Short mmCIF file of C-alpha atoms in Angstrom, two decimals:
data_model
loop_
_atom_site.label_atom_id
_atom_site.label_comp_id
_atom_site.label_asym_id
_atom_site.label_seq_id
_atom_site.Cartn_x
_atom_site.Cartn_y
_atom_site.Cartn_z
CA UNK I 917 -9.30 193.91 11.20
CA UNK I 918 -7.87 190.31 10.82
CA UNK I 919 -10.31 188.10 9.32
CA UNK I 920 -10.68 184.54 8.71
CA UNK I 921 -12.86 183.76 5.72
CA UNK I 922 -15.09 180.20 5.46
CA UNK I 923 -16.48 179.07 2.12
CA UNK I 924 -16.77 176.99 -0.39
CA UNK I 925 -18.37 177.37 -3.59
CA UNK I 926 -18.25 179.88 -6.45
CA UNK I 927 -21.01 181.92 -4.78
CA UNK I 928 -18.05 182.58 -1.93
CA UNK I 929 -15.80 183.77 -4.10
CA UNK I 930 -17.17 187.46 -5.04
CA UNK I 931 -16.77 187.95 -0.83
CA UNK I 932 -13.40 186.60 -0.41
CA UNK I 933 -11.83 188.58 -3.26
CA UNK I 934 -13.61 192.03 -1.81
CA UNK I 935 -12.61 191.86 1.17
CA UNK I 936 -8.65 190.58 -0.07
CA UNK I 937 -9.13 194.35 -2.07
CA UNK I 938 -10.53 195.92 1.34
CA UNK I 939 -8.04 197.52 4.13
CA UNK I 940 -8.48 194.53 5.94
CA UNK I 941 -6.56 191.51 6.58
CA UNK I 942 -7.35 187.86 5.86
CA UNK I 943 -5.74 185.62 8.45
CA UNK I 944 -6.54 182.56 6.87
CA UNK I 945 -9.42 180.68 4.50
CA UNK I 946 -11.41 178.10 5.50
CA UNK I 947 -12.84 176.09 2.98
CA UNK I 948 -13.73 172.35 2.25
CA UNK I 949 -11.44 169.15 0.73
CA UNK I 950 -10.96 168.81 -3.03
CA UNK I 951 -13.66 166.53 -4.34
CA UNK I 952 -13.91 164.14 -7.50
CA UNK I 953 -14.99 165.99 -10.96
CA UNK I 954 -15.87 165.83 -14.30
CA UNK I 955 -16.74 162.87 -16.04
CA UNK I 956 -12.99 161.24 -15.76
CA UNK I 957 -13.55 162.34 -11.39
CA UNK I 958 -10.10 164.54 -11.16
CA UNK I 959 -9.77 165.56 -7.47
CA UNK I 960 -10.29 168.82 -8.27
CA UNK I 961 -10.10 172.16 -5.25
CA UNK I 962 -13.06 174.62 -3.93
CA UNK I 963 -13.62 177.55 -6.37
CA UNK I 964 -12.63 179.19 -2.75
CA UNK I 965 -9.36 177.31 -2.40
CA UNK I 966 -8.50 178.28 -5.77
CA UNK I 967 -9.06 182.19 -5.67
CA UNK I 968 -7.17 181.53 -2.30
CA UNK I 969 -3.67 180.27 -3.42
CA UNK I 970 -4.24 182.69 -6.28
CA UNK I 971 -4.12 185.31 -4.12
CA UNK I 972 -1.58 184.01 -2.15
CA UNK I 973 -3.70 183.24 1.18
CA UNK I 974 -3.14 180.63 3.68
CA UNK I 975 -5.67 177.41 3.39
CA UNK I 976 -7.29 175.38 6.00
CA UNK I 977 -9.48 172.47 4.13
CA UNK I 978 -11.61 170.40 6.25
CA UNK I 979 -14.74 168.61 5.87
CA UNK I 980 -15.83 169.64 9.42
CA UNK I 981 -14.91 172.53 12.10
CA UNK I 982 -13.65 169.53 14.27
CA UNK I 983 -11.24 170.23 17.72
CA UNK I 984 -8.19 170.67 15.73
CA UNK I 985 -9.60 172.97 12.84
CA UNK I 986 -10.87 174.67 15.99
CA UNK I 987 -7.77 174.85 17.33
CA UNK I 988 -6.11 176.20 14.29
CA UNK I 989 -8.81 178.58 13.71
CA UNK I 990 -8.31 180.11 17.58
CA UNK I 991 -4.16 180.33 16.29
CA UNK I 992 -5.25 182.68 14.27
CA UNK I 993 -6.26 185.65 16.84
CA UNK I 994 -8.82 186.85 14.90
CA UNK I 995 -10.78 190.20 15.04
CA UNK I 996 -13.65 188.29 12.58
CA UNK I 997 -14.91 185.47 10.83
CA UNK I 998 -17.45 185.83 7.93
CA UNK I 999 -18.89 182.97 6.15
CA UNK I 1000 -20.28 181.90 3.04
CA UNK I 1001 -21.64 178.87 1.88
CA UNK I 1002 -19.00 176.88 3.73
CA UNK I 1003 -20.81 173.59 3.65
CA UNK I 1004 -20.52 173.24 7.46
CA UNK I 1005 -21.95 174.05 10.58
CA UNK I 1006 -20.09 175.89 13.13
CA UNK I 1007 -20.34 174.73 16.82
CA UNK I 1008 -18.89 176.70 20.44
CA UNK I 1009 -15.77 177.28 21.07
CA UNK I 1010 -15.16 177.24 16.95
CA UNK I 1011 -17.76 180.65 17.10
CA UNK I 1012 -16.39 182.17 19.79
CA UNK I 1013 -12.29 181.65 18.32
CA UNK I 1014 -12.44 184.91 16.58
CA UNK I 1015 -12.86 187.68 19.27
CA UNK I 1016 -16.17 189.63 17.25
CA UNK I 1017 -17.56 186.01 16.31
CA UNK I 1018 -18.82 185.33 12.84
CA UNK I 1019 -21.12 186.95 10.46
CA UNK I 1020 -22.89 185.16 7.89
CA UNK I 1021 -23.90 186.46 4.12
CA UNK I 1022 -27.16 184.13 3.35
CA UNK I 1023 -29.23 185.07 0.10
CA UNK I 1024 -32.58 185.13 1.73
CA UNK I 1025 -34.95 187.97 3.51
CA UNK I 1026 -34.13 186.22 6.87
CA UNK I 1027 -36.35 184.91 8.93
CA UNK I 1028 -37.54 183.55 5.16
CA UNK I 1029 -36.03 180.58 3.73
CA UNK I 1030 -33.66 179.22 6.39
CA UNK I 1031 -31.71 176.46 5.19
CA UNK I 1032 -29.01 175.20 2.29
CA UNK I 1033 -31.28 175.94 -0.73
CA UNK I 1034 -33.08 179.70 -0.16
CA UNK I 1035 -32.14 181.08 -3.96
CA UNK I 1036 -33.38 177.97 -5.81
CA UNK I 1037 -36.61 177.61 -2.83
CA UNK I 1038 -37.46 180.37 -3.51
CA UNK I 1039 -37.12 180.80 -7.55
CA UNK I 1040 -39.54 177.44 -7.12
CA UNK I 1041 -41.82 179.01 -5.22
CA UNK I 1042 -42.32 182.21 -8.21
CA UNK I 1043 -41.04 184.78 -5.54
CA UNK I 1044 -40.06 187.90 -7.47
CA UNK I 1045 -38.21 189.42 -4.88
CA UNK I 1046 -35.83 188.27 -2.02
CA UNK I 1047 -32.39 189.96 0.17
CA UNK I 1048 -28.73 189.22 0.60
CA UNK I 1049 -28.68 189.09 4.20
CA UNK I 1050 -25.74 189.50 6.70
CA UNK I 1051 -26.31 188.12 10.15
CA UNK I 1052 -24.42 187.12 13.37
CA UNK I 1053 -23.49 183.58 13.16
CA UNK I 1054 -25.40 181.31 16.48
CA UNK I 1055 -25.52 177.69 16.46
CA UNK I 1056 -29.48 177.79 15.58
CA UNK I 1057 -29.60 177.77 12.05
CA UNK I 1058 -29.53 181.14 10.22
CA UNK I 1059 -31.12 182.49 13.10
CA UNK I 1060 -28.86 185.24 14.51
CA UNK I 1061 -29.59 188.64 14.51
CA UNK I 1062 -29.29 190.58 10.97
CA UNK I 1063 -26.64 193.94 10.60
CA UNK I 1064 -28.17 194.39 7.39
CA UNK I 1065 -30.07 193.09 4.22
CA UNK I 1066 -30.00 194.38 1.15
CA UNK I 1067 -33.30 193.63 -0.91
CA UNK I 1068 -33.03 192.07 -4.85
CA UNK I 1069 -35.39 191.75 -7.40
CA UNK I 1070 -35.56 187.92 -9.01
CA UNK I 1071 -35.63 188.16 -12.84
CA UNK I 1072 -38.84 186.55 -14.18
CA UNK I 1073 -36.72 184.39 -16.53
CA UNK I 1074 -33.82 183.66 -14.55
CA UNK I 1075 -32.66 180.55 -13.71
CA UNK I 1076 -31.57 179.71 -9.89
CA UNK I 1077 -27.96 179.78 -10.79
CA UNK I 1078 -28.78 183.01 -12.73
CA UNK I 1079 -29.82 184.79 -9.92
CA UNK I 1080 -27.51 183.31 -6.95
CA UNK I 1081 -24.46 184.36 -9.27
CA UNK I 1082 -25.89 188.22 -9.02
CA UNK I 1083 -26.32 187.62 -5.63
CA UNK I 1084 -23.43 186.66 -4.59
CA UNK I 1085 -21.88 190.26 -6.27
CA UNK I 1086 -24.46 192.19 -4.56
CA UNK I 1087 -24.34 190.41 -0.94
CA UNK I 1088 -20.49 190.94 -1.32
CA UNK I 1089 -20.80 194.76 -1.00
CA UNK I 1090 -23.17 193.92 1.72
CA UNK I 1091 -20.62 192.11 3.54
CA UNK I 1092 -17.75 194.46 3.28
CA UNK I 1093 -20.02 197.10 3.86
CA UNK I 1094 -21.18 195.12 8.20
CA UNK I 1095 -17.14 194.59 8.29
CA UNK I 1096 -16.51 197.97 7.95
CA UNK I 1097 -19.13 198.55 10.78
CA UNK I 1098 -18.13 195.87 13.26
CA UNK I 1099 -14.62 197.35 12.99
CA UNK I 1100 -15.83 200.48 13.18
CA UNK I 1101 -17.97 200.36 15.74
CA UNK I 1102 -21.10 201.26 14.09
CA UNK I 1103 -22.23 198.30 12.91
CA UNK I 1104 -25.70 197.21 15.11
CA UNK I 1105 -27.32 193.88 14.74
CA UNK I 1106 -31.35 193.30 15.10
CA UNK I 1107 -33.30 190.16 16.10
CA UNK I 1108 -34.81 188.55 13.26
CA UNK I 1109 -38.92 189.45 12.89
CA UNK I 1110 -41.57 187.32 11.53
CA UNK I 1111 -42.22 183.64 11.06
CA UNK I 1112 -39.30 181.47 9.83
CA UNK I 1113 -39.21 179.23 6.83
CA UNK I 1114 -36.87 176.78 5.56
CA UNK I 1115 -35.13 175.91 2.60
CA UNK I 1116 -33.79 172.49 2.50
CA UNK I 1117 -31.45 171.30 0.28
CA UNK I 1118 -32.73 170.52 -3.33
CA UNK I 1119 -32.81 166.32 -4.23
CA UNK I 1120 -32.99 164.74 -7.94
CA UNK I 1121 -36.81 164.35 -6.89
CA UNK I 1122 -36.82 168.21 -6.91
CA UNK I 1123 -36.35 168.20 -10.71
CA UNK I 1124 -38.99 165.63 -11.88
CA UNK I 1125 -41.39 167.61 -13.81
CA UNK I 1126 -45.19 167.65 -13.38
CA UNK I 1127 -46.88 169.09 -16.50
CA UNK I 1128 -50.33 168.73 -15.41
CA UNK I 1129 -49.53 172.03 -12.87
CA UNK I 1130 -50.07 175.20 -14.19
CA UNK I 1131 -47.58 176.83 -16.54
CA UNK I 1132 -46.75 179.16 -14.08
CA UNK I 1133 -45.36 176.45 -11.44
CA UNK I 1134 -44.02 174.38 -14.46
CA UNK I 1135 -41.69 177.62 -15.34
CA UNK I 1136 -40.80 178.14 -11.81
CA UNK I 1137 -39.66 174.54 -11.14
CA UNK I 1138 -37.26 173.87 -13.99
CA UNK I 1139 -35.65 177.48 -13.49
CA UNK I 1140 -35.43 176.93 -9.55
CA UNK I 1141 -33.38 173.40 -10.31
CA UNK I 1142 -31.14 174.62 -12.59
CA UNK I 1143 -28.32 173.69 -13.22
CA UNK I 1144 -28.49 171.75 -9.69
CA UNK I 1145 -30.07 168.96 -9.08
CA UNK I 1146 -31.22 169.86 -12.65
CA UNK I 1147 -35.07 169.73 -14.04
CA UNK I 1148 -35.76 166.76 -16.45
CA UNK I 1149 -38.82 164.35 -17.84
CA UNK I 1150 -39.43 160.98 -19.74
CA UNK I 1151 -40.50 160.67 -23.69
CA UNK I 1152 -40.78 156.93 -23.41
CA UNK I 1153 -37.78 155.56 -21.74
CA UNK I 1154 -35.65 158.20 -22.63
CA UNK I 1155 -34.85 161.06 -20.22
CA UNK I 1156 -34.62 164.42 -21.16
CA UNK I 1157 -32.92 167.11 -19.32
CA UNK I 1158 -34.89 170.56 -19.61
CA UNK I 1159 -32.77 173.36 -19.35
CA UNK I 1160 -34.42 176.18 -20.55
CA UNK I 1161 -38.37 177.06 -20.44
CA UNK I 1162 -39.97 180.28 -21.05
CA UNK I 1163 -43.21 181.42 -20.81
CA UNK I 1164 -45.33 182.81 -23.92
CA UNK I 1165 -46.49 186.36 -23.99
CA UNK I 1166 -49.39 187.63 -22.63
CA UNK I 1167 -52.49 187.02 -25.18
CA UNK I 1168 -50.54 184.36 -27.59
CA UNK I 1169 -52.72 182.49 -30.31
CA UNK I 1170 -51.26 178.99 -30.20
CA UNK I 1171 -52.18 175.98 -29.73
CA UNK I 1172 -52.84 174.40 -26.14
CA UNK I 1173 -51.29 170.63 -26.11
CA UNK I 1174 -52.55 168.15 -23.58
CA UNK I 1175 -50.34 168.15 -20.26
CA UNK I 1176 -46.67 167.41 -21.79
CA UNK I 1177 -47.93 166.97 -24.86
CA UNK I 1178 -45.29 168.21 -27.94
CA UNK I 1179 -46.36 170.78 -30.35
CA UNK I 1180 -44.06 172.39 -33.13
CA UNK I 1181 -45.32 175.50 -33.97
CA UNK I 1182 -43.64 177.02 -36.69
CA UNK I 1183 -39.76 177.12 -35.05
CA UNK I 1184 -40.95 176.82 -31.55
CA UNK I 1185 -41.56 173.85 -29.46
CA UNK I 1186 -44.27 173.73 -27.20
CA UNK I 1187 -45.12 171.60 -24.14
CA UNK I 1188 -48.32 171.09 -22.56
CA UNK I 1189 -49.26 172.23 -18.79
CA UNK I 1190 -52.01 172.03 -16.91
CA UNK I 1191 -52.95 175.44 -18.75
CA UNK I 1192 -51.21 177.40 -20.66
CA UNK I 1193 -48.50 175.59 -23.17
CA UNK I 1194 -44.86 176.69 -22.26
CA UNK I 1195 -41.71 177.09 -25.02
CA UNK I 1196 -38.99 174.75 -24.60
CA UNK I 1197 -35.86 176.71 -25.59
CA UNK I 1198 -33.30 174.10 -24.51
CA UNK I 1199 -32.73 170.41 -23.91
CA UNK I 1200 -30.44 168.07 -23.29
CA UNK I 1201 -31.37 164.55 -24.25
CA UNK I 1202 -29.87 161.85 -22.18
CA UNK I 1203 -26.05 160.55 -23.47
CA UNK I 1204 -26.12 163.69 -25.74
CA UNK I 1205 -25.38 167.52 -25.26
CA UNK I 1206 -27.49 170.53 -24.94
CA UNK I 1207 -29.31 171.03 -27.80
CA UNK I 1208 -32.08 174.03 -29.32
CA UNK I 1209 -35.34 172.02 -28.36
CA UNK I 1210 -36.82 173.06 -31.79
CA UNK I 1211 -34.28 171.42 -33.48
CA UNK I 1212 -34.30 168.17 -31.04
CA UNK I 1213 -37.83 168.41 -31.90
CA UNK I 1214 -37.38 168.13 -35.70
CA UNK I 1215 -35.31 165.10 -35.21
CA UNK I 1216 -38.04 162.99 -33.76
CA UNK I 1217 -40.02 162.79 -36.83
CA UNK I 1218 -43.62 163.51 -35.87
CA UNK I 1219 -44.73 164.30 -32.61
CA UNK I 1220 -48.52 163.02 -32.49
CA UNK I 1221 -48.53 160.92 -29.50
CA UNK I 1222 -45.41 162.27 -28.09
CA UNK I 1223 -45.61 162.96 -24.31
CA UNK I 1224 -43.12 163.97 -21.72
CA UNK I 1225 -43.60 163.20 -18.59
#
């Protein structure tokens, strides 16, 4: 089949180069504008756009499917389009341009966790399991009818980036596996069931820290905003990022600090919760880089009094 591929971010790119390997052809790639990074802002291309030109594929960049990305998108006469994590939403006649419609990789158990943020929602909300799920694209959101899902298991310990990075192999294979169907023939799509939920995008709010919850919804907070919008408290007036927690084994004899309350315990550093104390492994104190929390720990002379929050 002739496909056009829409996506933009690094999570696209395990989908765009498997179906470049597949017996199928890729008409075009839809993706958005460069964008200002880095410290020093250098206009800087989609992770898609660059696997694109790598691999010698035409480019269409635009911020929105407007009339004449439409148009250009109809010039294509293609069999397919399959999307992921384009940045946009699609509207009629841009859905209907490619004569099978679209199909959608999203890394949620659909009808669960709708929306621009279902890996890191759902890493917040402790959920130890989840699906890469390919669906026909409507203009609802995420709401078309599913060809398949393929179920994964979220790593206790994993941050959100951790696990959307697997994902994104894994709902790859899913994706070639419903293009193979649709051209085919035996690909057959199913009406989502159950009761929807959504998963809006993640804000800076997201990552501001409450240590007077339990441990466990401490822990799943700072790994479901990481890296973005990133998890981070206050000692004083300084601002610490928190990059990596982990949780202490089962039955550990240490000592339980007041709600973000500092404790060194032999090399570990401790923070308080509202129950159990939690290990910080790694931090990244504000104007410097990532550091071994232990160590950052060490440096700030004695920690009686000493509170994030």
């Amino acid at each position: 089949m002739r496909l056009v591929v829409a996506g933009s971010p690094a999570a696209a790119v395990p989908t765009l180069r498997r179906l470049a390997a597949s017996d199928h052809e890729i008409a075009a790639v839809l993706t958005r504008p460069p964008t200002p990074q880095g410290r020093k802002r250098v206009l800087t291309p989609t992770p898609v756009a660059q696997v694109a030109a790598e691999l010698g594929l035409p480019v269409i960049e635009a911020v929105r499917v407007d009339d004449d990305v439409t148009a250009q998108i109809a010039a294509l006469d293609a069999d397919l389009g399959v999307i992921v994590a384009y940045g946009a939403l699609l509207r009629r006649p841009a859905l209907d341009a490619p004569r099978n419609g679209w199909v959608n990789l999203h890394f949620s158990d659909l009808p669960a966790y709708r929306g621009a943020a279902p890996v890191q929602r759902a890493v917040m909300a402790g959920d130890t399991r989840t699906a890469a799920t390919v669906f026909r694209l409507v203009e609802d959101l995420d709401a078309g009818p599913v060809y398949a899902s393929e179920p994964f298991a979220i790593d206790p310990e994993a941050t959100a980036g951790e696990v959307l990075t697997a994902m994104a192999e894994s709902g790859a294979e899913v994706v070639a596996r419903v293009v193979d169907g649709i051209a085919d023939g035996s690909a057959q799509a199913h009406e989502q069931v159950g009761t929807p939920t959504t998963a809006p995008k993640t804000t800076l709010e997201d990552g501001r820290i409450d240590f007077t919850a339990p441990a466990a919804t401490v822990h799943a907070r700072v790994r479901g905003v990481t890296p973005e919008p990133g998890a981070f408290a206050h000692l004083g007036d300084l601002r610490v990022k928190l990059l990596r927690v982990a949780r202490l084994s089962e039955g550990s004899a240490v000592p339980a600090p007041a709600p973000g309350a500092l404790v060194l315990d032999g090399g570990t550093l401790l923070v308080g919760t509202g129950d159990d104390p939690l290990r910080l492994v790694t931090v990244q104190p504000a104007g410097k880089t990532a550091m071994d929390a232990a160590a950052w720990a060490r440096g700030l002379g004695a920690l009686d009094g000493k509170v994030l929050a």
